[in-house]
Amino acid sequence: VTIPNSVTSIGSHAFENSGLTSVTIPDSVTSIGDGVFSGSHSLNSIEASSGNTYYISENGVLFNKNKTALLAFPAGRGGHYTIPESVTSIVSYAFGGCSNLTSVTIPDSVTSIGNWAFVGCSALVSVTIPDSVTFIGDGSFAACRSLASVTIPDSITSIGIQTFYGCSSLTSVTIPDSVTSIGDRAFIFCRGLTSVTIPESVTSIGREAFRDCSSLTSVTIPDSVTSIGELAFSGTKLTEVTIPNPN
């Protein structure tokens, strides 16, 4: 597709799941929404024209002009990718549907990972989130079916809605002492999850948080927890649960 110079804005998900193989953002574009190219599995390069004052591309990856925000990674690319150290934020859907991406290095410069940033990265095996990250958005790693290990840093205070939805290869997870809440459906359908340690800092476990984690056999709920949502542990193999003292 050739985007004409008359276009100034590209809306969210405009070319989602398309058959594009390459695209160039013209000089005229000043606004690009989230997930514009998410799930376009033939796309290997996203270029910004040299005269564009809002966007820049490097090795086919799209950034804002000063390269502090990673906006879109071409979903047709695979293997390993190292995010540049200038980047402070990974925006929503930036890696959406990158089904051939196996690993990614997130530098210490990154402070936020947007909603659904890595959704559908089904070949992603492991990810280390640096201590610099203070925000992980809803659904950030949803449907990452090959994700076997993840490091959640002490800088995170909440695990959002559907953050690890459908990460069926995830066998164990350690939630740091900084986390105070586990969101709705945070680990739903993590069918390989056998154990989870919930720290004393957590006060709430959301609705369906561990639903259909069909291999989950043990969990310790600390006294700090004051609310457990509906169906939070439905479909698990728990044989014994100790409910904390309400006092």
Coordinates of C-alpha atoms in Angstrom, one line a residue:
V1 CA 0.0 0.0 0.0
T2 CA 1.1 3.6 -0.7
I3 CA -0.1 6.1 1.8
P4 CA -0.6 9.4 -0.1
N5 CA 0.9 12.7 1.2
S6 CA -2.7 14.0 1.8
V7 CA -3.0 11.6 4.8
T8 CA -2.2 13.3 8.2
S9 CA -3.5 10.6 10.6
I10 CA -3.7 6.8 10.7
G11 CA -6.2 5.4 13.2
S12 CA -5.7 2.6 15.6
H13 CA -5.7 -0.9 14.1
A14 CA -6.1 0.6 10.6
F15 CA -4.0 -2.2 8.9
E16 CA -4.4 -4.9 11.6
N17 CA -4.1 -8.5 10.3
S18 CA -3.4 -7.2 6.7
G19 CA -1.3 -8.9 4.1
L20 CA 1.2 -5.9 3.8
T21 CA 4.8 -6.8 3.3
S22 CA 6.2 -3.3 3.6
V23 CA 4.9 0.2 4.2
T24 CA 6.3 3.8 4.2
I25 CA 4.9 6.5 6.5
P26 CA 4.9 9.8 4.4
D27 CA 6.0 13.2 5.6
S28 CA 2.4 14.4 6.0
V29 CA 1.5 11.9 8.8
T30 CA 1.5 13.5 12.2
S31 CA -0.6 11.0 14.2
I32 CA -0.5 7.2 14.4
G33 CA -2.8 5.2 16.6
D34 CA -2.1 2.0 18.5
G35 CA -1.9 -1.4 16.9
V36 CA -2.0 0.0 13.3
F37 CA 0.0 -3.0 11.9
S38 CA -0.6 -5.5 14.7
G39 CA -0.9 -9.1 13.4
S40 CA 0.2 -8.3 9.8
H41 CA 2.3 -11.5 9.6
S42 CA 3.8 -10.7 6.2
L43 CA 5.1 -7.3 7.2
N44 CA 8.9 -7.2 7.5
S45 CA 9.5 -3.4 7.4
I46 CA 7.9 -0.2 8.6
E47 CA 9.6 2.8 7.2
A48 CA 9.2 6.5 7.9
S49 CA 10.1 8.9 5.1
S50 CA 13.2 11.0 5.8
G51 CA 11.2 14.3 5.8
N52 CA 8.7 13.2 8.5
T53 CA 9.2 15.3 11.6
Y54 CA 7.2 13.1 14.0
Y55 CA 8.4 9.6 13.2
I56 CA 11.6 7.7 12.5
S57 CA 12.4 4.1 11.6
E58 CA 15.5 2.1 12.4
N59 CA 16.0 -1.3 10.8
G60 CA 12.3 -1.4 9.8
V61 CA 11.0 -0.7 13.3
L62 CA 8.9 2.5 13.9
F63 CA 9.7 5.0 16.7
N64 CA 8.7 8.5 17.6
K65 CA 11.1 11.1 16.2
N66 CA 13.4 11.3 19.3
K67 CA 13.3 7.4 19.6
T68 CA 12.0 7.4 23.2
A69 CA 8.8 5.4 22.3
L70 CA 8.8 2.1 20.3
L71 CA 5.6 2.3 18.3
A72 CA 5.5 -0.7 16.0
F73 CA 7.6 -3.8 15.3
P74 CA 6.8 -5.5 12.0
A75 CA 4.9 -8.7 12.8
G76 CA 6.6 -10.7 10.1
R77 CA 10.0 -10.5 11.7
G78 CA 11.3 -13.2 14.0
G79 CA 14.2 -14.2 16.1
H80 CA 15.7 -11.9 18.7
Y81 CA 15.3 -8.2 19.0
T82 CA 17.2 -5.7 21.2
I83 CA 15.3 -2.6 22.0
P84 CA 17.5 0.6 21.7
E85 CA 18.6 2.1 25.0
S86 CA 17.0 5.5 24.1
V87 CA 13.5 3.9 24.4
T88 CA 11.6 4.7 27.6
S89 CA 8.2 3.3 26.6
I90 CA 6.8 0.4 24.6
V91 CA 3.4 1.6 23.5
S92 CA 0.2 -0.5 23.3
Y93 CA 0.2 -3.3 20.7
A94 CA 3.8 -2.4 19.7
F95 CA 4.7 -6.1 19.2
G96 CA 1.1 -7.3 18.8
G97 CA 0.9 -10.5 16.8
C98 CA 4.6 -11.0 16.3
S99 CA 4.3 -14.7 16.2
N100 CA 7.9 -15.4 15.1
L101 CA 9.6 -13.3 17.7
T102 CA 11.5 -15.7 20.1
S103 CA 13.2 -13.3 22.5
V104 CA 13.5 -9.6 23.3
T105 CA 15.9 -7.6 25.3
I106 CA 14.3 -4.7 27.2
P107 CA 16.9 -2.1 28.3
D108 CA 17.0 -0.4 31.7
S109 CA 15.8 2.8 30.1
V110 CA 12.3 1.5 29.6
T111 CA 9.8 2.6 32.3
S112 CA 6.5 1.5 30.9
I113 CA 5.1 -1.4 28.8
G114 CA 1.7 -0.5 27.3
N115 CA -1.5 -2.4 27.2
W116 CA -1.4 -5.6 25.0
A117 CA 2.2 -4.7 24.0
F118 CA 3.3 -8.3 23.3
V119 CA -0.1 -9.9 22.8
G120 CA 0.0 -12.9 20.5
C121 CA 3.8 -13.2 20.5
S122 CA 3.3 -17.0 20.5
A123 CA 6.9 -17.9 20.0
L124 CA 8.3 -15.7 22.8
V125 CA 10.0 -18.0 25.2
S126 CA 11.3 -15.8 28.0
V127 CA 11.3 -12.2 29.0
T128 CA 13.2 -10.3 31.7
I129 CA 11.5 -7.0 32.7
P130 CA 14.1 -4.6 34.2
D131 CA 13.7 -2.9 37.5
S132 CA 13.3 0.4 35.7
V133 CA 9.8 -0.6 34.6
T134 CA 7.1 0.7 36.9
F135 CA 4.0 0.0 34.7
I136 CA 2.9 -3.1 32.9
G137 CA -0.4 -2.6 31.0
D138 CA -3.4 -4.9 30.8
G139 CA -2.9 -7.9 28.6
S140 CA 0.8 -7.1 28.0
F141 CA 1.8 -10.7 27.5
A142 CA -1.6 -12.3 26.7
A143 CA -1.6 -15.3 24.3
C144 CA 2.2 -15.7 24.6
R145 CA 1.8 -19.5 24.5
S146 CA 5.5 -20.3 24.5
L147 CA 6.4 -18.0 27.4
A148 CA 8.0 -20.4 30.0
S149 CA 9.6 -17.9 32.3
V150 CA 9.1 -14.2 33.2
T151 CA 10.8 -12.0 35.7
I152 CA 8.6 -9.4 37.4
P153 CA 10.7 -6.7 39.0
D154 CA 10.2 -5.2 42.5
S155 CA 9.2 -1.9 40.8
I156 CA 5.8 -3.2 39.8
T157 CA 2.9 -2.6 42.2
S158 CA 0.0 -4.3 40.4
I159 CA -0.5 -7.0 37.8
G160 CA -3.2 -5.8 35.5
I161 CA -6.2 -7.4 33.8
Q162 CA -5.3 -10.4 31.6
T163 CA -1.6 -9.6 31.8
F164 CA -0.6 -13.3 31.3
Y165 CA -3.9 -14.6 29.8
G166 CA -3.3 -17.9 28.0
C167 CA 0.4 -18.2 28.7
S168 CA 0.0 -22.0 28.7
S169 CA 3.8 -22.8 29.0
L170 CA 4.3 -20.7 32.1
T171 CA 5.0 -23.2 34.9
S172 CA 5.8 -21.0 37.9
V173 CA 5.7 -17.4 38.7
T174 CA 7.1 -15.4 41.6
I175 CA 5.2 -12.2 42.4
P176 CA 7.4 -9.6 44.1
D177 CA 6.7 -8.1 47.5
S178 CA 5.9 -4.7 45.8
V179 CA 2.7 -6.0 44.2
T180 CA -0.5 -5.1 46.1
S181 CA -3.2 -6.4 43.6
I182 CA -3.6 -9.1 41.0
G183 CA -6.1 -8.1 38.4
D184 CA -9.1 -9.9 36.9
R185 CA -8.1 -12.9 34.7
A186 CA -4.4 -12.0 35.2
F187 CA -3.3 -15.7 34.8
I188 CA -6.4 -17.3 33.3
F189 CA -5.7 -20.3 31.1
C190 CA -2.1 -20.6 32.3
R191 CA -2.6 -24.3 32.1
G192 CA 1.1 -25.2 32.8
L193 CA 1.2 -23.2 36.0
T194 CA 1.8 -25.6 38.9
S195 CA 2.6 -23.2 41.8
V196 CA 2.4 -19.6 42.6
T197 CA 3.6 -17.6 45.6
I198 CA 1.5 -14.7 46.6
P199 CA 3.4 -12.2 48.8
E200 CA 2.2 -10.6 52.0
S201 CA 1.9 -7.3 50.1
V202 CA -1.1 -8.4 48.1
T203 CA -4.5 -7.3 49.3
S204 CA -6.8 -8.3 46.4
I205 CA -7.0 -11.2 43.9
G206 CA -9.3 -10.3 41.0
R207 CA -12.1 -12.2 39.4
E208 CA -11.0 -15.3 37.5
A209 CA -7.4 -14.5 38.3
F210 CA -6.2 -18.1 38.1
R211 CA -9.2 -19.7 36.4
D212 CA -8.5 -22.8 34.4
C213 CA -4.9 -23.0 35.6
S214 CA -5.6 -26.8 35.3
S215 CA -2.1 -27.8 36.7
L216 CA -2.2 -25.5 39.7
T217 CA -2.0 -27.7 42.8
S218 CA -0.8 -25.4 45.6
V219 CA -1.2 -21.8 46.5
T220 CA -0.6 -19.8 49.7
I221 CA -2.9 -16.9 50.3
P222 CA -1.4 -14.5 52.9
D223 CA -3.2 -12.8 55.7
S224 CA -2.9 -9.5 53.8
V225 CA -5.5 -10.5 51.3
T226 CA -8.9 -9.0 52.0
S227 CA -10.8 -9.8 48.8
I228 CA -10.8 -12.8 46.4
G229 CA -12.9 -12.3 43.2
E230 CA -15.5 -14.7 41.8
L231 CA -14.1 -17.9 40.1
A232 CA -10.6 -16.8 41.1
F233 CA -9.4 -20.5 41.3
S234 CA -12.1 -22.2 39.3
G235 CA -10.8 -25.1 37.2
T236 CA -7.6 -25.7 39.1
K237 CA -6.3 -28.8 40.8
L238 CA -6.1 -27.3 44.3
T239 CA -6.6 -29.9 47.0
E240 CA -6.4 -27.6 50.0
V241 CA -6.7 -23.9 50.5
T242 CA -6.2 -21.9 53.7
I243 CA -8.3 -18.8 53.8
P244 CA -6.5 -16.1 55.8
N245 CA -7.7 -14.9 59.2
P246 CA -10.1 -12.0 58.6
N247 CA -8.8 -10.3 61.8

